[in-house]
Coordinates of C-alpha atoms and ligand atoms in Angstrom, one line a residue:
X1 CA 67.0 30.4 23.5
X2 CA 63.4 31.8 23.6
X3 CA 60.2 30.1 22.9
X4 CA 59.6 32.0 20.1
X5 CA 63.1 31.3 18.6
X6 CA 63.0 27.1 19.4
X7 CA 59.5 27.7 17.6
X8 CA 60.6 29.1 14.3
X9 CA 64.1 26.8 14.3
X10 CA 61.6 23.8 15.1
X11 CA 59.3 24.9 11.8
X12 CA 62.7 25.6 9.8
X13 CA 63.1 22.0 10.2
X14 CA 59.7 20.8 9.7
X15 CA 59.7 19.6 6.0
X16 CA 56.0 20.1 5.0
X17 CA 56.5 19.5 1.4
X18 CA 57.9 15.7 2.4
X19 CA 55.1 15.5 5.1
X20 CA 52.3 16.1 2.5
X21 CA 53.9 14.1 -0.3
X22 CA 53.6 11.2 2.1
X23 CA 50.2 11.9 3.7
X24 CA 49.4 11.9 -0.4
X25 CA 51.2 8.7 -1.2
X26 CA 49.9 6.2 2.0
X27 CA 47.5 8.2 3.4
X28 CA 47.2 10.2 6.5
X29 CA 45.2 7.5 8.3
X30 CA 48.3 5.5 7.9
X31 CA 50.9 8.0 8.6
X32 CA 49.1 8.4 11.8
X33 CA 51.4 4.8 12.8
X34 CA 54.6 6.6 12.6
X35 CA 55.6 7.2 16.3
X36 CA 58.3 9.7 14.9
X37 CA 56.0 12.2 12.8
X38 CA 53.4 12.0 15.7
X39 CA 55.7 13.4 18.1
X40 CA 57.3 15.7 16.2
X41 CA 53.7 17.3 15.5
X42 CA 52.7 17.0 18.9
X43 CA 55.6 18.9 20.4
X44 CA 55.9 21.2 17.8
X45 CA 52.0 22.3 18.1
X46 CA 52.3 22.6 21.8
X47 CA 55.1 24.6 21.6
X48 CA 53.1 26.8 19.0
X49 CA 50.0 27.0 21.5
X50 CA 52.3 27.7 24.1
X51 CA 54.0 31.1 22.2
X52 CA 50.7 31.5 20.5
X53 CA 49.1 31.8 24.0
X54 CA 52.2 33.7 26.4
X55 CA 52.2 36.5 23.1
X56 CA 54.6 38.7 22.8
X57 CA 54.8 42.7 22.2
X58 CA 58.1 42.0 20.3
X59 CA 56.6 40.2 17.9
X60 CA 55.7 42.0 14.4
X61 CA 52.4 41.2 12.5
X62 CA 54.5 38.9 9.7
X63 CA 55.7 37.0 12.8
X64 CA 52.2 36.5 14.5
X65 CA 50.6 35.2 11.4
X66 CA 53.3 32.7 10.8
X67 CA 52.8 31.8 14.2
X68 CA 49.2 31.6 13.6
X69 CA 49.6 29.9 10.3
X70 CA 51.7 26.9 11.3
X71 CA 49.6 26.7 15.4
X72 CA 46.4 25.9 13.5
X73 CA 47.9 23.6 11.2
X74 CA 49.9 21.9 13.8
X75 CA 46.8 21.5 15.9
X76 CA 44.7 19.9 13.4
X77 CA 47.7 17.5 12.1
X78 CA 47.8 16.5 15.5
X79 CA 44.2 16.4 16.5
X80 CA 44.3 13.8 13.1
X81 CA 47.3 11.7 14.3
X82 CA 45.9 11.4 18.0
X83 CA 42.7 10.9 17.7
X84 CA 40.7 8.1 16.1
X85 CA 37.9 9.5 14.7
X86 CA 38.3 12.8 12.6
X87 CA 36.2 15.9 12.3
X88 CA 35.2 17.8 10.3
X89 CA 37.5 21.3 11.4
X90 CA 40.8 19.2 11.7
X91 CA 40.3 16.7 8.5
X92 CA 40.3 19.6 6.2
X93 CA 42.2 21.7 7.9
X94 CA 39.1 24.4 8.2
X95 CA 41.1 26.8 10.3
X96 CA 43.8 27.5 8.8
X97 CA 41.4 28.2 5.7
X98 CA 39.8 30.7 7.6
X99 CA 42.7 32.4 9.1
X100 CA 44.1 32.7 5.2
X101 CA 40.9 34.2 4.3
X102 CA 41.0 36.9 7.0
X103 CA 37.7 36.1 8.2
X104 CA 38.4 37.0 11.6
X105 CA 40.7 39.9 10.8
X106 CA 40.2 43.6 10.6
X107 CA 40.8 43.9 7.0
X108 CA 38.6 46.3 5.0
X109 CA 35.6 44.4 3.6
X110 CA 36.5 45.1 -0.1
X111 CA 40.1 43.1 0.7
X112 CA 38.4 40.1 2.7
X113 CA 35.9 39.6 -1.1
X114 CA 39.2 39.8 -2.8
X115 CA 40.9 37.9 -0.8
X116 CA 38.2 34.8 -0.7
X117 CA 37.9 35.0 -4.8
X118 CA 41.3 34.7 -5.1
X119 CA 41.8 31.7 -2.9
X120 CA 39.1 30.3 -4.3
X121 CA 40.2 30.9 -7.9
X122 CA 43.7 29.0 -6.6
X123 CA 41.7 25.8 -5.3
X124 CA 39.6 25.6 -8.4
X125 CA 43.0 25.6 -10.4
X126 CA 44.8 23.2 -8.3
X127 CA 42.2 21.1 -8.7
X128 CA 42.0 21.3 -12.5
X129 CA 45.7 20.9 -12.3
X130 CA 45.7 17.9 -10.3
X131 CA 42.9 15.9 -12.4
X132 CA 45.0 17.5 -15.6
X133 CA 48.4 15.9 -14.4
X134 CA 47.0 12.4 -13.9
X135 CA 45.2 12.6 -17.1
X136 CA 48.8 13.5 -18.7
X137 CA 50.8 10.5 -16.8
X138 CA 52.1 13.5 -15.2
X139 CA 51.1 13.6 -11.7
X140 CA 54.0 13.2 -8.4
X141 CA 52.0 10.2 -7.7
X142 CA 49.9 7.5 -8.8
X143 CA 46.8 7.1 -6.7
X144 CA 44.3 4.7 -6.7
X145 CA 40.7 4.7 -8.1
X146 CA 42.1 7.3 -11.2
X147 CA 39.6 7.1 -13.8
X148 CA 40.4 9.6 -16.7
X149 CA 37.1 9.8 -17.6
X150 CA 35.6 11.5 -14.2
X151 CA 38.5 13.5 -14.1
X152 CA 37.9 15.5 -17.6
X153 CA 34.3 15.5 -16.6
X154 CA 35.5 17.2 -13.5
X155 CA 37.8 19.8 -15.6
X156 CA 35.1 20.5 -17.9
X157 CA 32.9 21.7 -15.3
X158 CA 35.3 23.5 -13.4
X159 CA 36.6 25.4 -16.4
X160 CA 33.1 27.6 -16.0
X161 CA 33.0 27.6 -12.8
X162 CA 36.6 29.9 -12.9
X163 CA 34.6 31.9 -15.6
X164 CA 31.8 33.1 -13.3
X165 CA 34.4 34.4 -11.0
X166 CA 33.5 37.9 -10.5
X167 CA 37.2 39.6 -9.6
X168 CA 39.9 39.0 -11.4
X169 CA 42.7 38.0 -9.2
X170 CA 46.2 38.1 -10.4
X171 CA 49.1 35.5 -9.5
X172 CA 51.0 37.1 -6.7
X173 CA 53.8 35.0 -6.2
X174 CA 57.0 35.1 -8.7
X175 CA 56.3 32.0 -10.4
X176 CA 60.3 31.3 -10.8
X177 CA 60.0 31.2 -6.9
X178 CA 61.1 27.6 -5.6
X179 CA 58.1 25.8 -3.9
X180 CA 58.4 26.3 0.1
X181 CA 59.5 23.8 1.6
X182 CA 59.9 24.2 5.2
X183 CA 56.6 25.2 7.3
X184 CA 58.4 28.0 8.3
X185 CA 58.5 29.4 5.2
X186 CA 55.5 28.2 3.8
X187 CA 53.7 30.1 6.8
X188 CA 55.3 33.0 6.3
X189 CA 54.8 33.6 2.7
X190 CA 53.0 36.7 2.7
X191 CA 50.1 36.5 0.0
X192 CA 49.2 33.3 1.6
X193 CA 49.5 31.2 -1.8
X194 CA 52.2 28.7 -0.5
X195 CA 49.8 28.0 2.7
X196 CA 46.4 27.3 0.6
X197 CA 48.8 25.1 -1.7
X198 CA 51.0 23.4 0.7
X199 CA 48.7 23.5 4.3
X200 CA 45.1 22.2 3.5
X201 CA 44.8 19.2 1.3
X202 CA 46.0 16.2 3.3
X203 CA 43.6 12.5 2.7
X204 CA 43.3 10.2 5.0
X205 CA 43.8 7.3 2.2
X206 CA 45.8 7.3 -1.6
X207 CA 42.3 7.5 -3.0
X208 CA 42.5 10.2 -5.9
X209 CA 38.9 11.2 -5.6
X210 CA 39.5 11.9 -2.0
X211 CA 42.1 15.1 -3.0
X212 CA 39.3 16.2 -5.3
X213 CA 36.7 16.1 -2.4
X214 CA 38.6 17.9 -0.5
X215 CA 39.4 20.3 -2.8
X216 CA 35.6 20.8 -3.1
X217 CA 35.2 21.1 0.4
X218 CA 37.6 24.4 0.5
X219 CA 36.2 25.9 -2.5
X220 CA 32.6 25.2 -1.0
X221 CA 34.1 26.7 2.3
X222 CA 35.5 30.1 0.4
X223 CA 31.6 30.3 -0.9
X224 CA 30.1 30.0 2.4
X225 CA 32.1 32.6 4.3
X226 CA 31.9 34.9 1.1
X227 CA 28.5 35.1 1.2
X228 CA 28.3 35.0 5.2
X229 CA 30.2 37.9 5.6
X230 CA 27.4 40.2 3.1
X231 CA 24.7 38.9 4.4
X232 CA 25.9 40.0 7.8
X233 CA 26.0 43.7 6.1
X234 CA 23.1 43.1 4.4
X235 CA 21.3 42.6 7.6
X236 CA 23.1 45.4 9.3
X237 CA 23.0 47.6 6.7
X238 CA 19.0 47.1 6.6
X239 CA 18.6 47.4 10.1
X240 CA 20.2 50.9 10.5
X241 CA 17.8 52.1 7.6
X242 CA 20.5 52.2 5.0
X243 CA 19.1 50.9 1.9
X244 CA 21.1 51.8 -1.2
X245 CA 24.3 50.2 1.2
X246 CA 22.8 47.3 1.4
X247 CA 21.8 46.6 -2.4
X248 CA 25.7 46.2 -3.6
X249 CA 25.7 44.2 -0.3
X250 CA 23.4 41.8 -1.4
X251 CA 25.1 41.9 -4.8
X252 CA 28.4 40.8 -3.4
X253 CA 26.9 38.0 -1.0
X254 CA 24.7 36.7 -4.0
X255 CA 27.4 36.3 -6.2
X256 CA 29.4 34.3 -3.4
X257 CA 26.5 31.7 -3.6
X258 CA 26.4 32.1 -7.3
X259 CA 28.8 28.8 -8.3
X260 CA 27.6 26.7 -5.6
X261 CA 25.7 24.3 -7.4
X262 CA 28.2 23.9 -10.6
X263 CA 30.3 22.6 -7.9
X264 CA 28.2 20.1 -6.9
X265 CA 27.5 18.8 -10.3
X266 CA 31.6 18.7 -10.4
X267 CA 31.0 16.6 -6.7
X268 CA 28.6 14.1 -8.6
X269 CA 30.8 13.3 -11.2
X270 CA 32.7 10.9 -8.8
X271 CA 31.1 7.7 -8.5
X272 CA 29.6 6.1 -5.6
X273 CA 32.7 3.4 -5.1
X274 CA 35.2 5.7 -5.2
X275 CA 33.4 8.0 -2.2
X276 CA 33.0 5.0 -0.4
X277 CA 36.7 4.1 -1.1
X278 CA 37.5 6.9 1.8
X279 CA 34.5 7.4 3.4
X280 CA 35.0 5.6 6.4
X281 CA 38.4 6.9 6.8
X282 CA 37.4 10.3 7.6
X283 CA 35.7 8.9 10.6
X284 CA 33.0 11.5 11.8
X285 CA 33.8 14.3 10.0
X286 CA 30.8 16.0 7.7
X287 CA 30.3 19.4 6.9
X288 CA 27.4 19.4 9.1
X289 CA 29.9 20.5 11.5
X290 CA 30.8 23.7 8.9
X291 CA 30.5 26.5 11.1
X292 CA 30.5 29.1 7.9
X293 CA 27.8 26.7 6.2
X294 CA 25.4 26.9 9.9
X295 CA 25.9 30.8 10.2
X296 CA 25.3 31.4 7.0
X297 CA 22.1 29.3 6.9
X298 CA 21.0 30.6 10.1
X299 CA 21.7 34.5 9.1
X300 CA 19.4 33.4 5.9
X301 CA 16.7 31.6 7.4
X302 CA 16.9 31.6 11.2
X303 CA 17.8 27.9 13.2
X304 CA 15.0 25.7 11.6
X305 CA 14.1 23.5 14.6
X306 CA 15.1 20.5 12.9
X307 CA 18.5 21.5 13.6
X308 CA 18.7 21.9 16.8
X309 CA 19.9 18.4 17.9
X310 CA 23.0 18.3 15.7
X311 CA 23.9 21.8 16.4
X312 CA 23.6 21.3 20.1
X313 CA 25.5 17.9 19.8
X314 CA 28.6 19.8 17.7
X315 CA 30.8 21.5 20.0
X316 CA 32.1 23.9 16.9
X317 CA 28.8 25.7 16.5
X318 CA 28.3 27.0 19.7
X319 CA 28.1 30.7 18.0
X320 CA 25.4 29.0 15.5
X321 CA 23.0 28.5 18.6
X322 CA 23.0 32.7 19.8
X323 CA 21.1 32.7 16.5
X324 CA 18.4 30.9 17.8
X325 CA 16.5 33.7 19.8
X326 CA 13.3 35.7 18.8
X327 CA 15.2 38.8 18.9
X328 CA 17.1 37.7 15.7
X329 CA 15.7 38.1 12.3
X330 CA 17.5 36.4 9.4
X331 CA 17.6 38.1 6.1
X332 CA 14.4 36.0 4.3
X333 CA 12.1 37.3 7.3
X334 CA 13.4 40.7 6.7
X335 CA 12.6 41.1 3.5
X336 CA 8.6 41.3 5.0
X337 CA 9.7 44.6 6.7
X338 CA 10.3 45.9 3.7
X339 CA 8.7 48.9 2.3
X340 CA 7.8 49.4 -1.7
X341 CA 10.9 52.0 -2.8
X342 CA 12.8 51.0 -6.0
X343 CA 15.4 50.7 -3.9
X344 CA 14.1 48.3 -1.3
X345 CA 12.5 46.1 -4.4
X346 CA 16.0 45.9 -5.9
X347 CA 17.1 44.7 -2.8
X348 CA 14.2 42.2 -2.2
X349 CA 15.0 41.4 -5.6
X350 CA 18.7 40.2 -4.9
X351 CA 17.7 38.9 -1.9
X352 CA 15.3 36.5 -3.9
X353 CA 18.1 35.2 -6.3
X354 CA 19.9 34.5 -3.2
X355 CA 17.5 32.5 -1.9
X356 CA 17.4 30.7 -4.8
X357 CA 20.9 29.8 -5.0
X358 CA 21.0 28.7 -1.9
X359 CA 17.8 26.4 -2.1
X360 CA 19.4 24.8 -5.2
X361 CA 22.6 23.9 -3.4
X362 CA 20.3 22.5 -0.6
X363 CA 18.1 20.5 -3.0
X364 CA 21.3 19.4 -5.2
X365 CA 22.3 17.9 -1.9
X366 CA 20.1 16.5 -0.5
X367 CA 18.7 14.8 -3.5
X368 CA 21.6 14.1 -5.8
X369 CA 24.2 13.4 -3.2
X370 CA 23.1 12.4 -0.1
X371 CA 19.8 10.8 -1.4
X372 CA 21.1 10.0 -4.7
X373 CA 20.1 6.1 -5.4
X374 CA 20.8 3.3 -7.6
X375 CA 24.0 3.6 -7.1
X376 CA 23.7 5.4 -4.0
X377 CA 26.3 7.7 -1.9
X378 CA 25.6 5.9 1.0
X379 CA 23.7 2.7 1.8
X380 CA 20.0 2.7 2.2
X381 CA 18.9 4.5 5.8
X382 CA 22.9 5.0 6.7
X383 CA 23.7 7.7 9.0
X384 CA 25.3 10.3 8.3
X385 CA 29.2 10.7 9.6
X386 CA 28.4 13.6 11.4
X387 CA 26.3 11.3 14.0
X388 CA 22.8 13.2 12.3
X389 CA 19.9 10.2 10.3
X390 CA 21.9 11.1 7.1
X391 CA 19.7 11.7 4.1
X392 CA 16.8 11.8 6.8
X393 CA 18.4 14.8 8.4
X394 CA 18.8 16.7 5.4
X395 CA 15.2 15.9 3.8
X396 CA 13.9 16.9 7.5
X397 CA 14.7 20.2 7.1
X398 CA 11.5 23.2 6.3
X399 CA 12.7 26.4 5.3
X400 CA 10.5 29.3 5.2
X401 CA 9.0 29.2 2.2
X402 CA 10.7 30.7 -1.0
X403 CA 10.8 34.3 -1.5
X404 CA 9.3 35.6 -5.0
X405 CA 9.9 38.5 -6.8
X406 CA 7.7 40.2 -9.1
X407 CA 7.8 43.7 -7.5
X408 CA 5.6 43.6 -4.7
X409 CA 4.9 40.3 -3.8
X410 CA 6.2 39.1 -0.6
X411 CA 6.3 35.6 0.6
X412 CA 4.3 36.2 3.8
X413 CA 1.9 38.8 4.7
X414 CA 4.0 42.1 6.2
X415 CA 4.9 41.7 9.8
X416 CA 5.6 44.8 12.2
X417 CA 9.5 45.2 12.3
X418 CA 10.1 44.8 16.1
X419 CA 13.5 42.2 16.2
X420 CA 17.0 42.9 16.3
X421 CA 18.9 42.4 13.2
X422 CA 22.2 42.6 14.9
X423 CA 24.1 39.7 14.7
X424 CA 27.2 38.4 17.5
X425 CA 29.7 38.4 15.0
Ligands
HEM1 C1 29.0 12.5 -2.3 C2 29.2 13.5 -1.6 C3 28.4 13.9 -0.4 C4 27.5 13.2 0.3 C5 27.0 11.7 0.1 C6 27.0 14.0 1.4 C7 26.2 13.6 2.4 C8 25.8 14.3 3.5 C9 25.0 13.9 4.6 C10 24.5 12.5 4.8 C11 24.9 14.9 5.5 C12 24.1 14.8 6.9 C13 25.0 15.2 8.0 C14 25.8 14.1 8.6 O1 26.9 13.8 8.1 O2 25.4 13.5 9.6 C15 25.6 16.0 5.0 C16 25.7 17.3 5.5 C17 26.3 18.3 4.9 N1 27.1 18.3 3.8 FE1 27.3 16.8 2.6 N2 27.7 15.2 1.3 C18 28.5 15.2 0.2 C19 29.4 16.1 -0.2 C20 29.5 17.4 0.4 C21 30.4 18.4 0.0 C22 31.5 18.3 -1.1 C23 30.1 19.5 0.8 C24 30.9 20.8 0.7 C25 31.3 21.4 1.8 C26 29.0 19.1 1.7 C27 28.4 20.0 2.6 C28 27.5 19.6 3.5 C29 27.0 20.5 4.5 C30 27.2 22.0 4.7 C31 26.2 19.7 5.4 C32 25.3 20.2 6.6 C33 23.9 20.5 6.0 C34 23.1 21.2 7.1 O3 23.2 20.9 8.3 O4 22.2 22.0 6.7 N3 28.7 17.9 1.4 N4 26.2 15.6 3.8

């Protein structure tokens, strides 16, 4: 038998419906005691690595991203099981979010946007769905820390957050379909619906708001790389001279940061015991170690210097750190190259909203999350997981300051255009 055949009969027998219904029930930090899953995921994800990585010109593109699919999931159940202390990548299953998405692919750009606001349009609903069903006394499970009160809170605010969606994505699998069960067929589903359901939301304890933080963490992730990816093409597209590309450009990456902060003020409705109910399961995971979050922050407003350290010190951002060269301009320090054209103030323009969605997510934050007191998130002067002071870290960090809008008025005096927009996507 071939590698690539033990592989697939090895995920044919991997049930990751009965795998996640447990990781829901005890807990993933517990699971992680069962000699028998943990070896089943460790051989089955080196066996993945080890097609993944021999390839093969036999096998079809359906085949390679099933392969893909279930390697990266594989790997990050594992990297959970074996290892102590999670992070950030492997707790929620980051990778295999960003293979779904296409990120990395060669898709047309108008497919990738579609593509991201539909996933994102599935997470919103499985979380409404999954606060709904425990409201109802309907949910596969009871887990602890429900209170029905923070979960309508939650609905209500999510229920506008679907309305701002700008694309209108249909459901594109047959809803009479049975729900995959095996990872092989969960992997290979092609729209990818059966993977964001069944291959990214696995807690590390029964606490309910820990599958609604989560949840949030994948939605904020379809944001981040949404509005990455256009302000990558912004910043090319301005470079080569092409204005009237880059307005819709800035449009599309605008509108990606758009819901950010409704989804915080979803975040906030949980309260301070139940976060630290899980907290210290997920070890040192924290989204400081997002690499979507750090690129697009860095392609905005350059690497502040008050990043450096926990950059440096997160081995997953190594691409974040190329940013940080004088030959790089980020979009807010290009808007001072720009000239006084209707088309180059519209684009200002969008640029400026941009900003400002982005500094409100940053302030929401900092301030009513990380810094939030009385109850507080955190303790007093806590750390933060992700090994950075915590609240100190965020509150630390000087943006350039915020760009304005009122047709000609620029945030700093014009500079001479000399830098290299190009970025090492
Ligand atoms: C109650 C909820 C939350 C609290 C108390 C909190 C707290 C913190 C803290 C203390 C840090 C500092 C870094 C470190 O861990 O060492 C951080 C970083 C970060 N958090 Fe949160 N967080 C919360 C929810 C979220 C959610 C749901 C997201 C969505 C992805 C998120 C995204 C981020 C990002 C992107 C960073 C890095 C910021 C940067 O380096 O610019 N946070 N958070």
């Amino acid at each position: 038998m071939s590698a690539v055949q033990e592989l697939m009969r090895g995920l044919a027998k991997f049930d990751v419906l009965a795998y996640g219904g447990e990781a829901h029930r005890v807990g993933r930090q517990e699971l992680a005691r069962d000699e028998s899953i943990k070896d089943t995921i460790s051989s089955l994800s080196a066996l993945a690595a080890d097609v993944s990585n021999t390839g093969s010109v036999e096998i079809d593109r359906p085949t390679y991203n099933l392969i893909e699919v279930s390697r990266l999931f594989l790997e990050a159940q594992d990297y959970i099981m074996a290892q102590e202390k999670p992070r950030y990548e492997p707790y929620a299953a980051a990778l295999v979010l960003r293979h779904i998405l296409g990120i990395d692919g060669s898709h047309d750009l108008a497919v990738t946007r579609r593509k991201i606001w539909s996933v994102f349009e599935q997470k919103v609903k499985e979380q409404i769905a999954f606060d709904s069903a425990a409201i109802a006394g309907t949910a596969d499970q009871e887990k602890v820390g429900f209170c029905p009160q923070v979960a309508r809170a939650r609905c209500e605010i999510l229920q506008t957050v679907r309305q701002i969606i700008p694309v209108r994505t249909e459901l594109r699998v047959c809803p009479s379909r049975p729900v995959d069960r095996s990872l092989l067929d969960v992997a290979g589903e092609s729209t990818g619906t059966s993977a964001v359901r069944s291959l990214l939301v696995f807690p590390q304890t029964s606490c309910h708001d820990e599958v609604s933080f989560l949840h949030a963490i994948h939605m904020s992730e379809c944001l981040f790389w949404g509005s990455l990816l256009f302000v990558q093409r912004t910043l090319a597209a301005l470079h080569s001279g092409q204005i009237a590309l880059a307005l819709p450009l800035v449009i599309m990456a605008s509108e990606f940061a758009a819901p950010l902060v409704k989804l915080f003020h979803s975040v906030r409705k949980m309260p301070p015991e139940h976060f630290l109910g899980f907290r210290d399961a997920t070890g040192e995971a924290s989204a400081v170690q997002s690499l979507s979050w750090q690129l697009l922050d860095a392609h905005m407003y350059g690497v502040i210097p008050e990043k450096t350290e926990a950059l440096s010190a997160a081995p997953e951002l190594r691409r974040v750190l190329l940013l940080a060269t004088p030959s790089f301009v980020p979009l807010v320090e290009m808007m001072q190259h720009l000239g006084g054209s209707a088309a180059e103030e519209a684009v200002h323009e969008r640029v400026v909203e941009l900003d400002h969605h982005l500094r409100g997510w940053r302030k929401f934050h900092e301030k009513q999350l990380a810094g939030r007191k009385d109850p507080g998130y955190l303790p007093p002067d806590a750390p933060g997981t992700g090994g950075t002071a915590g609240y100190g870290y965020l509150a630390s960090q000087t943006l350039p300051p915020a760009l304005r809008f009122d047709g000609c008025t620029q945030a700093t005096p014009p500079k001479k255009a000399s830098r290299s927009a190009a970025t090492p996507h």
